[in-house]
PDB file of C-alpha atoms in Angstrom:
ATOM      1  CA  MET A   1    -102.701 -71.264  -7.118  1.00 35.00           C
ATOM      2  CA  VAL A   2    -104.068 -72.575 -10.393  1.00 38.00           C
ATOM      3  CA  ALA A   3    -106.934 -75.031 -10.138  1.00 39.00           C
ATOM      4  CA  VAL A   4    -108.656 -76.222 -13.275  1.00 36.00           C
ATOM      5  CA  SER A   5    -111.981 -77.946 -12.700  1.00 38.00           C
ATOM      6  CA  ARG A   6    -113.985 -80.093 -15.081  1.00 39.00           C
ATOM      7  CA  LEU A   7    -117.174 -79.023 -13.336  1.00 42.00           C
ATOM      8  CA  ILE A   8    -117.805 -76.113 -15.674  1.00 46.00           C
ATOM      9  CA  ARG A   9    -119.321 -78.223 -18.476  1.00 47.00           C
ATOM     10  CA  PRO A  10    -123.106 -77.671 -18.850  1.00 46.00           C
ATOM     11  CA  VAL A  11    -125.017 -80.380 -16.980  1.00 45.00           C
ATOM     12  CA  GLU A  12    -128.468 -80.728 -15.504  1.00 48.00           C
ATOM     13  CA  HIS A  13    -127.799 -83.526 -13.035  1.00 47.00           C
ATOM     14  CA  GLY A  14    -126.338 -82.924  -9.605  1.00 62.00           C
ATOM     15  CA  LEU A  15    -128.744 -80.067  -8.795  1.00 79.00           C
ATOM     16  CA  VAL A  16    -129.044 -79.332  -5.072  1.00 86.00           C
ATOM     17  CA  SER A  17    -131.674 -77.920  -2.728  1.00 90.00           C
ATOM     18  CA  PHE A  18    -132.285 -74.250  -1.933  1.00 92.00           C
ATOM     19  CA  ASP A  19    -130.203 -74.186   1.258  1.00 91.00           C
ATOM     20  CA  GLU A  20    -127.313 -76.076  -0.326  1.00 92.00           C
ATOM     21  CA  PHE A  21    -127.386 -73.835  -3.388  1.00 93.00           C
ATOM     22  CA  ARG A  22    -127.470 -70.663  -1.286  1.00 91.00           C
ATOM     23  CA  GLU A  23    -124.401 -71.851   0.599  1.00 91.00           C
ATOM     24  CA  SER A  24    -122.633 -72.806  -2.645  1.00 89.00           C
ATOM     25  CA  VAL A  25    -123.268 -69.368  -4.158  1.00 90.00           C
ATOM     26  CA  SER A  26    -121.792 -67.523  -1.168  1.00 88.00           C
ATOM     27  CA  ASP A  27    -118.801 -69.888  -1.052  1.00 88.00           C
ATOM     28  CA  ALA A  28    -118.085 -69.525  -4.778  1.00 87.00           C
ATOM     29  CA  PHE A  29    -118.424 -65.735  -4.890  1.00 90.00           C
ATOM     30  CA  VAL A  30    -118.958 -63.356  -1.957  1.00 90.00           C
ATOM     31  CA  PRO A  31    -121.520 -63.444   0.892  1.00 92.00           C
ATOM     32  CA  LEU A  32    -124.987 -62.996  -0.605  1.00 94.00           C
ATOM     33  CA  GLU A  33    -128.646 -63.077   0.448  1.00 94.00           C
ATOM     34  CA  MET A  34    -131.043 -65.218  -1.559  1.00 95.00           C
ATOM     35  CA  THR A  35    -134.822 -65.609  -1.737  1.00 94.00           C
ATOM     36  CA  SER A  36    -137.064 -67.923  -3.734  1.00 92.00           C
ATOM     37  CA  ALA A  37    -140.834 -68.281  -4.027  1.00 88.00           C
ATOM     38  CA  ASP A  38    -140.593 -72.081  -3.932  1.00 86.00           C
ATOM     39  CA  HIS A  39    -138.004 -73.489  -1.517  1.00 84.00           C
ATOM     40  CA  ALA A  40    -139.401 -77.018  -1.623  1.00 85.00           C
ATOM     41  CA  ASP A  41    -138.999 -77.595  -5.360  1.00 87.00           C
ATOM     42  CA  PHE A  42    -135.936 -75.397  -5.848  1.00 93.00           C
ATOM     43  CA  ARG A  43    -132.941 -76.957  -7.608  1.00 91.00           C
ATOM     44  CA  GLY A  44    -129.675 -75.332  -8.610  1.00 93.00           C
ATOM     45  CA  VAL A  45    -125.940 -75.884  -8.970  1.00 91.00           C
ATOM     46  CA  VAL A  46    -122.732 -73.830  -9.161  1.00 90.00           C
ATOM     47  CA  ARG A  47    -119.807 -75.319 -11.064  1.00 86.00           C
ATOM     48  CA  GLY A  48    -116.547 -73.605 -11.802  1.00 81.00           C
ATOM     49  CA  ALA A  49    -112.812 -73.308 -12.137  1.00 78.00           C
ATOM     50  CA  THR A  50    -110.145 -70.981 -10.758  1.00 75.00           C
ATOM     51  CA  VAL A  51    -107.726 -69.966 -13.479  1.00 71.00           C
ATOM     52  CA  GLY A  52    -104.876 -67.718 -12.451  1.00 67.00           C
ATOM     53  CA  ALA A  53    -106.449 -64.597 -10.956  1.00 73.00           C
ATOM     54  CA  ILE A  54    -109.992 -65.212 -12.198  1.00 81.00           C
ATOM     55  CA  ARG A  55    -112.830 -67.472 -11.143  1.00 84.00           C
ATOM     56  CA  ILE A  56    -115.112 -68.764 -13.904  1.00 85.00           C
ATOM     57  CA  SER A  57    -118.395 -70.277 -12.730  1.00 88.00           C
ATOM     58  CA  GLU A  58    -121.529 -71.580 -14.360  1.00 89.00           C
ATOM     59  CA  VAL A  59    -124.755 -71.168 -12.402  1.00 93.00           C
ATOM     60  CA  THR A  60    -127.837 -73.212 -13.316  1.00 93.00           C
ATOM     61  CA  ALA A  61    -130.926 -72.812 -11.144  1.00 94.00           C
ATOM     62  CA  ALA A  62    -134.644 -72.305 -10.675  1.00 94.00           C
ATOM     63  CA  PRO A  63    -136.100 -68.766 -10.310  1.00 94.00           C
ATOM     64  CA  HIS A  64    -134.743 -66.735  -7.389  1.00 95.00           C
ATOM     65  CA  VAL A  65    -133.375 -63.349  -6.350  1.00 96.00           C
ATOM     66  CA  ILE A  66    -129.789 -62.774  -5.204  1.00 95.00           C
ATOM     67  CA  ARG A  67    -128.817 -59.634  -3.281  1.00 96.00           C
ATOM     68  CA  ARG A  68    -125.505 -58.164  -2.203  1.00 95.00           C
ATOM     69  CA  THR A  69    -126.573 -55.992   0.732  1.00 94.00           C
ATOM     70  CA  PRO A  70    -124.794 -53.625   3.143  1.00 91.00           C
ATOM     71  CA  ARG A  71    -124.929 -56.417   5.722  1.00 92.00           C
ATOM     72  CA  THR A  72    -123.239 -58.993   3.474  1.00 92.00           C
ATOM     73  CA  ILE A  73    -120.701 -56.367   2.372  1.00 92.00           C
ATOM     74  CA  ARG A  74    -119.788 -55.783   6.020  1.00 90.00           C
ATOM     75  CA  ALA A  75    -119.382 -59.549   6.457  1.00 88.00           C
ATOM     76  CA  ALA A  76    -116.736 -59.720   3.701  1.00 84.00           C
ATOM     77  CA  ASN A  77    -115.802 -57.060   1.204  1.00 80.00           C
ATOM     78  CA  PRO A  78    -113.125 -58.253  -1.244  1.00 82.00           C
ATOM     79  CA  ASP A  79    -112.400 -55.971  -4.221  1.00 84.00           C
ATOM     80  CA  TYR A  80    -113.937 -57.920  -7.107  1.00 89.00           C
ATOM     81  CA  PHE A  81    -115.779 -57.268 -10.313  1.00 91.00           C
ATOM     82  CA  LYS A  82    -118.182 -59.881 -11.622  1.00 93.00           C
ATOM     83  CA  LEU A  83    -119.225 -60.247 -15.221  1.00 92.00           C
ATOM     84  CA  GLY A  84    -122.484 -62.091 -15.810  1.00 93.00           C
ATOM     85  CA  LEU A  85    -123.106 -63.613 -19.243  1.00 92.00           C
ATOM     86  CA  GLN A  86    -126.642 -64.868 -19.781  1.00 93.00           C
ATOM     87  CA  VAL A  87    -126.543 -68.296 -21.457  1.00 92.00           C
ATOM     88  CA  ARG A  88    -130.180 -69.315 -21.059  1.00 92.00           C
ATOM     89  CA  GLY A  89    -133.243 -67.604 -19.624  1.00 93.00           C
ATOM     90  CA  TYR A  90    -133.627 -63.990 -18.532  1.00 93.00           C
ATOM     91  CA  CYS A  91    -132.090 -61.839 -15.798  1.00 94.00           C
ATOM     92  CA  VAL A  92    -132.409 -58.280 -14.483  1.00 95.00           C
ATOM     93  CA  LEU A  93    -129.231 -56.935 -12.869  1.00 95.00           C
ATOM     94  CA  SER A  94    -129.582 -53.805 -10.705  1.00 94.00           C
ATOM     95  CA  GLN A  95    -126.755 -51.632  -9.359  1.00 92.00           C
ATOM     96  CA  ASP A  96    -125.963 -47.932  -8.974  1.00 87.00           C
ATOM     97  CA  GLY A  97    -129.539 -46.924  -9.848  1.00 87.00           C
ATOM     98  CA  ARG A  98    -129.458 -48.758 -13.194  1.00 90.00           C
ATOM     99  CA  GLU A  99    -131.023 -51.965 -14.476  1.00 90.00           C
ATOM    100  CA  ALA A 100    -129.662 -54.268 -17.171  1.00 91.00           C
ATOM    101  CA  ALA A 101    -132.144 -56.717 -18.699  1.00 92.00           C
ATOM    102  CA  LEU A 102    -130.063 -59.622 -19.996  1.00 93.00           C
ATOM    103  CA  THR A 103    -131.214 -62.122 -22.604  1.00 92.00           C
ATOM    104  CA  PRO A 104    -129.079 -65.032 -23.906  1.00 92.00           C
ATOM    105  CA  GLY A 105    -125.793 -63.701 -25.277  1.00 90.00           C
ATOM    106  CA  ASP A 106    -125.882 -60.417 -23.313  1.00 91.00           C
ATOM    107  CA  PHE A 107    -123.538 -59.601 -20.452  1.00 91.00           C
ATOM    108  CA  ALA A 108    -122.960 -56.889 -17.843  1.00 92.00           C
ATOM    109  CA  ILE A 109    -120.457 -56.062 -15.132  1.00 91.00           C
ATOM    110  CA  TYR A 110    -121.124 -55.380 -11.448  1.00 93.00           C
ATOM    111  CA  ASP A 111    -119.041 -54.457  -8.411  1.00 91.00           C
ATOM    112  CA  THR A 112    -119.029 -56.617  -5.265  1.00 92.00           C
ATOM    113  CA  THR A 113    -118.042 -53.666  -3.062  1.00 89.00           C
ATOM    114  CA  ARG A 114    -121.465 -52.047  -3.568  1.00 89.00           C
ATOM    115  CA  PRO A 115    -125.018 -53.389  -3.265  1.00 93.00           C
ATOM    116  CA  TYR A 116    -126.530 -55.150  -6.275  1.00 95.00           C
ATOM    117  CA  GLN A 117    -129.384 -57.497  -7.124  1.00 96.00           C
ATOM    118  CA  LEU A 118    -129.928 -60.213  -9.739  1.00 96.00           C
ATOM    119  CA  SER A 119    -133.503 -61.349 -10.398  1.00 96.00           C
ATOM    120  CA  PHE A 120    -134.286 -64.543 -12.314  1.00 95.00           C
ATOM    121  CA  ASP A 121    -137.970 -65.120 -13.129  1.00 90.00           C
ATOM    122  CA  ASP A 122    -137.538 -68.508 -14.772  1.00 91.00           C
ATOM    123  CA  ARG A 123    -135.072 -71.360 -14.956  1.00 93.00           C
ATOM    124  CA  PHE A 124    -131.736 -70.039 -16.252  1.00 94.00           C
ATOM    125  CA  ARG A 125    -128.061 -70.628 -16.891  1.00 93.00           C
ATOM    126  CA  MET A 126    -125.444 -67.865 -16.405  1.00 93.00           C
ATOM    127  CA  LEU A 127    -121.681 -67.795 -16.788  1.00 91.00           C
ATOM    128  CA  VAL A 128    -120.022 -65.619 -14.124  1.00 92.00           C
ATOM    129  CA  VAL A 129    -116.436 -64.384 -14.375  1.00 90.00           C
ATOM    130  CA  MET A 130    -115.099 -62.927 -11.107  1.00 90.00           C
ATOM    131  CA  PHE A 131    -111.739 -61.164 -10.837  1.00 87.00           C
ATOM    132  CA  PRO A 132    -109.906 -58.533  -8.719  1.00 85.00           C
ATOM    133  CA  ARG A 133    -111.050 -55.043  -9.646  1.00 82.00           C
ATOM    134  CA  HIS A 134    -107.561 -53.712 -10.314  1.00 77.00           C
ATOM    135  CA  LEU A 135    -107.074 -56.207 -13.166  1.00 79.00           C
ATOM    136  CA  LEU A 136    -109.679 -54.516 -15.367  1.00 78.00           C
ATOM    137  CA  ARG A 137    -107.737 -51.786 -17.135  1.00 69.00           C
ATOM    138  CA  VAL A 138    -110.570 -49.315 -17.521  1.00 68.00           C
ATOM    139  CA  PRO A 139    -110.404 -45.935 -15.712  1.00 62.00           C
ATOM    140  CA  PRO A 140    -112.396 -45.946 -12.428  1.00 61.00           C
ATOM    141  CA  ALA A 141    -114.571 -43.095 -13.702  1.00 60.00           C
ATOM    142  CA  GLY A 142    -115.424 -45.202 -16.727  1.00 64.00           C
ATOM    143  CA  ILE A 143    -116.333 -48.257 -14.644  1.00 69.00           C
ATOM    144  CA  ALA A 144    -118.698 -46.107 -12.576  1.00 70.00           C
ATOM    145  CA  GLN A 145    -120.654 -45.509 -15.790  1.00 76.00           C
ATOM    146  CA  LEU A 146    -120.578 -49.141 -16.935  1.00 81.00           C
ATOM    147  CA  THR A 147    -121.905 -51.178 -13.996  1.00 87.00           C
ATOM    148  CA  ALA A 148    -125.323 -52.718 -14.669  1.00 89.00           C
ATOM    149  CA  ARG A 149    -125.308 -51.701 -18.341  1.00 87.00           C
ATOM    150  CA  ARG A 150    -126.271 -54.340 -20.868  1.00 89.00           C
ATOM    151  CA  VAL A 151    -123.651 -55.231 -23.479  1.00 87.00           C
ATOM    152  CA  SER A 152    -125.160 -56.992 -26.472  1.00 87.00           C
ATOM    153  CA  GLY A 153    -123.504 -60.198 -27.566  1.00 84.00           C
ATOM    154  CA  ARG A 154    -124.674 -59.563 -31.124  1.00 84.00           C
ATOM    155  CA  GLN A 155    -122.681 -56.479 -32.088  1.00 80.00           C
ATOM    156  CA  GLY A 156    -119.313 -54.768 -31.613  1.00 77.00           C
ATOM    157  CA  LEU A 157    -116.745 -56.413 -29.372  1.00 76.00           C
ATOM    158  CA  GLY A 158    -119.606 -57.993 -27.447  1.00 80.00           C
ATOM    159  CA  ALA A 159    -120.043 -60.301 -30.424  1.00 82.00           C
ATOM    160  CA  VAL A 160    -116.439 -61.428 -29.874  1.00 80.00           C
ATOM    161  CA  VAL A 161    -116.549 -61.708 -26.089  1.00 81.00           C
ATOM    162  CA  THR A 162    -119.785 -63.718 -25.878  1.00 84.00           C
ATOM    163  CA  PRO A 163    -118.748 -66.756 -27.964  1.00 82.00           C
ATOM    164  CA  LEU A 164    -115.306 -66.732 -26.319  1.00 79.00           C
ATOM    165  CA  LEU A 165    -116.794 -66.891 -22.835  1.00 80.00           C
ATOM    166  CA  ARG A 166    -119.366 -69.483 -23.872  1.00 79.00           C
ATOM    167  CA  GLY A 167    -116.629 -71.772 -25.164  1.00 75.00           C
ATOM    168  CA  LEU A 168    -114.140 -70.987 -22.429  1.00 70.00           C
ATOM    169  CA  GLY A 169    -115.297 -73.782 -20.130  1.00 57.00           C
ATOM    170  CA  GLU A 170    -114.407 -76.517 -22.548  1.00 59.00           C
ATOM    171  CA  GLN A 171    -111.231 -74.742 -23.672  1.00 60.00           C
ATOM    172  CA  ILE A 172    -110.009 -74.594 -20.070  1.00 56.00           C
ATOM    173  CA  VAL A 173    -110.944 -78.204 -19.396  1.00 52.00           C
ATOM    174  CA  ASP A 174    -108.930 -79.397 -22.397  1.00 56.00           C
ATOM    175  CA  ALA A 175    -106.014 -76.976 -21.978  1.00 55.00           C
ATOM    176  CA  SER A 176    -102.840 -77.449 -19.974  1.00 58.00           C
ATOM    177  CA  PRO A 177    -102.649 -75.404 -16.759  1.00 58.00           C
ATOM    178  CA  THR A 178    -100.186 -73.011 -18.403  1.00 60.00           C
ATOM    179  CA  VAL A 179    -102.464 -72.404 -21.382  1.00 60.00           C
ATOM    180  CA  ALA A 180    -105.436 -72.013 -19.033  1.00 61.00           C
ATOM    181  CA  VAL A 181    -103.678 -69.196 -17.166  1.00 65.00           C
ATOM    182  CA  HIS A 182    -102.993 -67.351 -20.421  1.00 67.00           C
ATOM    183  CA  LEU A 183    -106.598 -67.884 -21.500  1.00 69.00           C
ATOM    184  CA  GLY A 184    -107.658 -66.160 -18.292  1.00 71.00           C
ATOM    185  CA  ASP A 185    -105.364 -63.202 -19.013  1.00 72.00           C
ATOM    186  CA  ALA A 186    -106.667 -62.994 -22.589  1.00 74.00           C
ATOM    187  CA  VAL A 187    -110.251 -62.912 -21.314  1.00 77.00           C
ATOM    188  CA  LEU A 188    -109.480 -59.957 -19.047  1.00 78.00           C
ATOM    189  CA  ASP A 189    -107.827 -58.052 -21.884  1.00 77.00           C
ATOM    190  CA  LEU A 190    -110.745 -58.673 -24.224  1.00 78.00           C
ATOM    191  CA  VAL A 191    -113.339 -57.786 -21.588  1.00 80.00           C
ATOM    192  CA  ALA A 192    -111.465 -54.528 -20.899  1.00 77.00           C
ATOM    193  CA  ALA A 193    -111.530 -53.743 -24.638  1.00 77.00           C
ATOM    194  CA  ALA A 194    -115.271 -54.453 -24.817  1.00 76.00           C
ATOM    195  CA  PHE A 195    -116.050 -52.104 -21.939  1.00 76.00           C
ATOM    196  CA  ALA A 196    -113.703 -49.442 -23.284  1.00 72.00           C
ATOM    197  CA  GLU A 197    -115.729 -49.641 -26.495  1.00 72.00           C
ATOM    198  CA  GLN A 198    -118.892 -48.997 -24.497  1.00 69.00           C
ATOM    199  CA  LEU A 199    -117.419 -45.651 -23.447  1.00 64.00           C
ATOM    200  CA  HIS A 200    -117.296 -44.591 -27.116  1.00 58.00           C
ATOM    201  CA  LEU A 201    -120.714 -45.473 -28.484  1.00 46.00           C
ATOM    202  CA  ALA A 202    -122.622 -43.931 -31.362  1.00 32.00           C
ATOM    203  CA  ASP A 203    -123.311 -40.644 -29.598  1.00 38.00           C
ATOM    204  CA  GLY A 204    -119.601 -40.071 -28.972  1.00 42.00           C
ATOM    205  CA  PRO A 205    -117.440 -40.465 -25.867  1.00 42.00           C
ATOM    206  CA  LEU A 206    -119.099 -40.104 -22.511  1.00 41.00           C
ATOM    207  CA  PRO A 207    -118.211 -36.817 -20.817  1.00 44.00           C
ATOM    208  CA  GLN A 208    -114.878 -36.969 -19.053  1.00 48.00           C
ATOM    209  CA  SER A 209    -113.634 -34.374 -16.621  1.00 55.00           C
ATOM    210  CA  ARG A 210    -110.109 -32.999 -16.743  1.00 66.00           C
ATOM    211  CA  ALA A 211    -109.346 -34.934 -13.552  1.00 69.00           C
ATOM    212  CA  ASP A 212    -110.557 -38.200 -15.118  1.00 67.00           C
ATOM    213  CA  ALA A 213    -108.493 -37.565 -18.251  1.00 69.00           C
ATOM    214  CA  LEU A 214    -105.400 -36.850 -16.140  1.00 79.00           C
ATOM    215  CA  ARG A 215    -105.941 -40.020 -14.094  1.00 79.00           C
ATOM    216  CA  ALA A 216    -106.159 -42.054 -17.304  1.00 74.00           C
ATOM    217  CA  ARG A 217    -102.908 -40.510 -18.610  1.00 80.00           C
ATOM    218  CA  VAL A 218    -101.137 -41.152 -15.314  1.00 86.00           C
ATOM    219  CA  THR A 219    -102.138 -44.825 -15.120  1.00 83.00           C
ATOM    220  CA  ALA A 220    -101.132 -45.361 -18.751  1.00 79.00           C
ATOM    221  CA  PHE A 221     -97.781 -43.682 -17.990  1.00 86.00           C
ATOM    222  CA  ILE A 222     -97.248 -46.023 -15.028  1.00 88.00           C
ATOM    223  CA  ASP A 223     -98.097 -49.143 -17.052  1.00 84.00           C
ATOM    224  CA  GLU A 224     -95.623 -48.180 -19.758  1.00 84.00           C
ATOM    225  CA  ARG A 225     -92.777 -47.801 -17.229  1.00 87.00           C
ATOM    226  CA  LEU A 226     -93.384 -50.567 -14.693  1.00 89.00           C
ATOM    227  CA  ALA A 227     -89.889 -51.986 -15.243  1.00 88.00           C
ATOM    228  CA  ASP A 228     -88.258 -48.668 -14.323  1.00 89.00           C
ATOM    229  CA  ARG A 229     -86.953 -49.000 -10.747  1.00 86.00           C
ATOM    230  CA  GLU A 230     -86.729 -45.221 -10.462  1.00 87.00           C
ATOM    231  CA  LEU A 231     -90.464 -44.824 -11.068  1.00 90.00           C
ATOM    232  CA  ASP A 232     -92.048 -43.294  -7.967  1.00 90.00           C
ATOM    233  CA  VAL A 233     -94.550 -40.635  -6.941  1.00 91.00           C
ATOM    234  CA  HIS A 234     -92.032 -37.860  -7.512  1.00 92.00           C
ATOM    235  CA  SER A 235     -91.092 -38.883 -11.066  1.00 91.00           C
ATOM    236  CA  ILE A 236     -94.740 -39.557 -11.970  1.00 92.00           C
ATOM    237  CA  ALA A 237     -95.840 -36.144 -10.663  1.00 90.00           C
ATOM    238  CA  ALA A 238     -92.972 -34.372 -12.399  1.00 90.00           C
ATOM    239  CA  ALA A 239     -93.761 -36.041 -15.733  1.00 90.00           C
ATOM    240  CA  HIS A 240     -97.307 -34.657 -15.569  1.00 88.00           C
ATOM    241  CA  HIS A 241     -96.355 -31.205 -14.236  1.00 87.00           C
ATOM    242  CA  ILE A 242     -98.346 -31.577 -11.029  1.00 88.00           C
ATOM    243  CA  SER A 243     -97.401 -31.653  -7.354  1.00 89.00           C
ATOM    244  CA  VAL A 244     -96.960 -34.903  -5.462  1.00 90.00           C
ATOM    245  CA  ARG A 245     -99.881 -33.922  -3.225  1.00 90.00           C
ATOM    246  CA  HIS A 246    -102.115 -33.345  -6.254  1.00 89.00           C
ATOM    247  CA  LEU A 247    -101.154 -36.763  -7.596  1.00 90.00           C
ATOM    248  CA  GLN A 248    -101.861 -38.444  -4.269  1.00 90.00           C
ATOM    249  CA  LYS A 249    -105.247 -36.725  -3.852  1.00 88.00           C
ATOM    250  CA  MET A 250    -106.259 -37.859  -7.334  1.00 85.00           C
ATOM    251  CA  PHE A 251    -105.790 -41.517  -6.341  1.00 86.00           C
ATOM    252  CA  GLU A 252    -107.251 -40.998  -2.863  1.00 84.00           C
ATOM    253  CA  ALA A 253    -110.500 -39.868  -4.518  1.00 76.00           C
ATOM    254  CA  ASP A 254    -110.879 -43.482  -5.729  1.00 72.00           C
ATOM    255  CA  GLY A 255    -109.886 -44.955  -2.355  1.00 76.00           C
ATOM    256  CA  ASP A 256    -106.422 -45.841  -3.642  1.00 82.00           C
ATOM    257  CA  THR A 257    -102.803 -44.708  -3.412  1.00 88.00           C
ATOM    258  CA  VAL A 258    -100.197 -44.124  -6.100  1.00 90.00           C
ATOM    259  CA  SER A 259     -97.766 -46.573  -4.537  1.00 90.00           C
ATOM    260  CA  GLY A 260    -100.532 -49.159  -4.110  1.00 89.00           C
ATOM    261  CA  TRP A 261    -101.522 -48.930  -7.759  1.00 87.00           C
ATOM    262  CA  LEU A 262     -97.887 -49.171  -8.893  1.00 90.00           C
ATOM    263  CA  ARG A 263     -97.229 -52.168  -6.627  1.00 91.00           C
ATOM    264  CA  ARG A 264    -100.326 -54.072  -7.809  1.00 88.00           C
ATOM    265  CA  ARG A 265     -99.525 -53.480 -11.482  1.00 88.00           C
ATOM    266  CA  ARG A 266     -95.956 -54.721 -10.953  1.00 91.00           C
ATOM    267  CA  LEU A 267     -97.129 -57.793  -9.045  1.00 90.00           C
ATOM    268  CA  GLU A 268     -99.569 -58.570 -11.848  1.00 86.00           C
ATOM    269  CA  GLN A 269     -96.713 -58.491 -14.383  1.00 87.00           C
ATOM    270  CA  CYS A 270     -94.714 -60.796 -12.105  1.00 91.00           C
ATOM    271  CA  ARG A 271     -97.672 -63.190 -11.902  1.00 88.00           C
ATOM    272  CA  ARG A 272     -97.928 -63.340 -15.692  1.00 84.00           C
ATOM    273  CA  ASP A 273     -94.196 -64.004 -16.054  1.00 88.00           C
ATOM    274  CA  LEU A 274     -94.262 -66.727 -13.404  1.00 89.00           C
ATOM    275  CA  ALA A 275     -97.022 -68.525 -15.336  1.00 83.00           C
ATOM    276  CA  ASP A 276     -95.187 -68.162 -18.655  1.00 84.00           C
ATOM    277  CA  PRO A 277     -93.184 -71.276 -19.662  1.00 84.00           C
ATOM    278  CA  ARG A 278     -90.742 -69.073 -21.584  1.00 85.00           C
ATOM    279  CA  TYR A 279     -89.417 -67.836 -18.232  1.00 87.00           C
ATOM    280  CA  ARG A 280     -89.388 -71.246 -16.524  1.00 87.00           C
ATOM    281  CA  ASP A 281     -85.618 -71.195 -16.045  1.00 89.00           C
ATOM    282  CA  VAL A 282     -85.375 -67.554 -14.943  1.00 92.00           C
ATOM    283  CA  PRO A 283     -84.900 -67.313 -11.150  1.00 93.00           C
ATOM    284  CA  VAL A 284     -87.917 -66.012  -9.268  1.00 93.00           C
ATOM    285  CA  SER A 285     -85.808 -63.242  -7.764  1.00 93.00           C
ATOM    286  CA  ALA A 286     -84.746 -62.129 -11.258  1.00 93.00           C
ATOM    287  CA  LEU A 287     -88.369 -61.882 -12.386  1.00 93.00           C
ATOM    288  CA  GLY A 288     -89.158 -59.790  -9.339  1.00 93.00           C
ATOM    289  CA  ALA A 289     -86.175 -57.540  -9.966  1.00 93.00           C
ATOM    290  CA  ARG A 290     -87.277 -57.161 -13.585  1.00 91.00           C
ATOM    291  CA  TRP A 291     -90.411 -55.396 -12.373  1.00 92.00           C
ATOM    292  CA  GLY A 292     -88.828 -53.257  -9.690  1.00 90.00           C
ATOM    293  CA  PHE A 293     -88.661 -55.611  -6.667  1.00 92.00           C
ATOM    294  CA  ALA A 294     -84.934 -55.623  -5.884  1.00 89.00           C
ATOM    295  CA  ASP A 295     -85.323 -57.301  -2.463  1.00 91.00           C
ATOM    296  CA  ALA A 296     -86.241 -60.977  -3.063  1.00 92.00           C
ATOM    297  CA  ALA A 297     -87.637 -61.556   0.441  1.00 93.00           C
ATOM    298  CA  HIS A 298     -89.770 -58.415   0.258  1.00 93.00           C
ATOM    299  CA  PHE A 299     -91.011 -59.443  -3.179  1.00 93.00           C
ATOM    300  CA  SER A 300     -91.955 -62.906  -1.902  1.00 93.00           C
ATOM    301  CA  ARG A 301     -93.963 -61.427   0.999  1.00 92.00           C
ATOM    302  CA  LEU A 302     -95.788 -58.959  -1.231  1.00 92.00           C
ATOM    303  CA  PHE A 303     -96.601 -61.630  -3.805  1.00 92.00           C
ATOM    304  CA  LYS A 304     -97.932 -64.042  -1.182  1.00 90.00           C
ATOM    305  CA  ASN A 305    -100.141 -61.329   0.308  1.00 88.00           C
ATOM    306  CA  ALA A 306    -101.545 -60.539  -3.152  1.00 84.00           C
ATOM    307  CA  HIS A 307    -101.914 -64.039  -4.601  1.00 81.00           C
ATOM    308  CA  GLY A 308    -102.038 -66.421  -1.640  1.00 82.00           C
ATOM    309  CA  SER A 309     -98.816 -68.306  -2.348  1.00 87.00           C
ATOM    310  CA  THR A 310     -95.118 -67.602  -2.712  1.00 92.00           C
ATOM    311  CA  PRO A 311     -93.780 -66.837  -6.213  1.00 92.00           C
ATOM    312  CA  GLY A 312     -92.043 -70.223  -6.339  1.00 91.00           C
ATOM    313  CA  ARG A 313     -95.185 -72.104  -5.316  1.00 90.00           C
ATOM    314  CA  TYR A 314     -97.286 -70.132  -7.783  1.00 88.00           C
ATOM    315  CA  ARG A 315     -94.887 -70.991 -10.619  1.00 88.00           C
ATOM    316  CA  ALA A 316     -94.856 -74.675  -9.629  1.00 86.00           C
ATOM    317  CA  ASP A 317     -98.657 -74.802  -9.750  1.00 81.00           C
ATOM    318  CA  ALA A 318     -98.870 -72.830 -13.000  1.00 75.00           C
ATOM    319  CA  ILE A 319     -96.120 -74.729 -14.854  1.00 71.00           C
ATOM    320  CA  PRO A 320     -96.083 -78.342 -13.619  1.00 63.00           C
ATOM    321  CA  VAL A 321     -92.845 -80.193 -14.326  1.00 54.00           C
ATOM    322  CA  THR A 322     -93.413 -83.010 -16.816  1.00 44.00           C
ATOM    323  CA  GLU A 323     -91.000 -85.300 -18.585  1.00 38.00           C
ATOM    324  CA  SER A 324     -90.998 -82.890 -21.552  1.00 42.00           C
ATOM    325  CA  THR A 325     -90.238 -79.870 -19.369  1.00 47.00           C
ATOM    326  CA  ARG A 326     -87.874 -81.506 -16.857  1.00 47.00           C
ATOM    327  CA  PRO A 327     -84.347 -80.068 -17.227  1.00 45.00           C
ATOM    328  CA  THR A 328     -81.847 -82.416 -18.852  1.00 42.00           C
ATOM    329  CA  ARG A 329     -78.617 -83.271 -17.094  1.00 41.00           C
TER     330      ARG A 329
END
């Protein structure tokens, strides 16, 4: 479902107490633990919008520490990445034995499936973009090297991503729901490019094992052939001159399966097509078949499990019928 909120504009009024803010943070993101040195005078607010598959939130608050702990992970463990862009103030993000010190304009990525901590020593404002992990098209081995690493907003692709994210709130507020969905997709593509760039910094590419290189080739091969109904584990393995078992073990090492990866990538292409006004008059079943889902009922069930609504409902929310789009008789 596409929901576009006007609450993402920077504001200072409407700040709430410590307990209310702590509850808002866990509701907006994932279960978290929070501490503050001054509960009595604490004020903060979370404002945001859900756009297609991503959640964009702006957090403004007094100093505090947020922790994603093993206990909160056990409480709820959805597969999400979060990107934190520092707008005002200072933050230290810790995950995977690394620390990223963020000043205004800097950003970093972190994984909600593993413990992390964000420490704010003064009043701050941060823009947080949260999205399913599988949507970031960076090899898993690469992501493992990128969590809690500062990306400067003053050089490279970071200098492109930072102003885009800063202005995204107002762009989404003023955009139609259809445009907002495509803005969300564009953000994910640009963020993926920025992190891919981080893997090829001045000292050269980070070391990559033969297994990592093969995994990257396989996933690229799958993405290029998503519309091929004959694409399966056997054809993928044969194309890379490896056994099916070898292929399966390679994905199992990342807690995934070949068929699961292929299904998610196809469903993501279906989601994009359903939100695209160019395909408004194409039957939902035809869009599913285009990406390998020949059985319409099966496609509808898979899509609802992945995105929370049926393909038809998702399209209706993403492309509202107006007088200008209503079919003529």
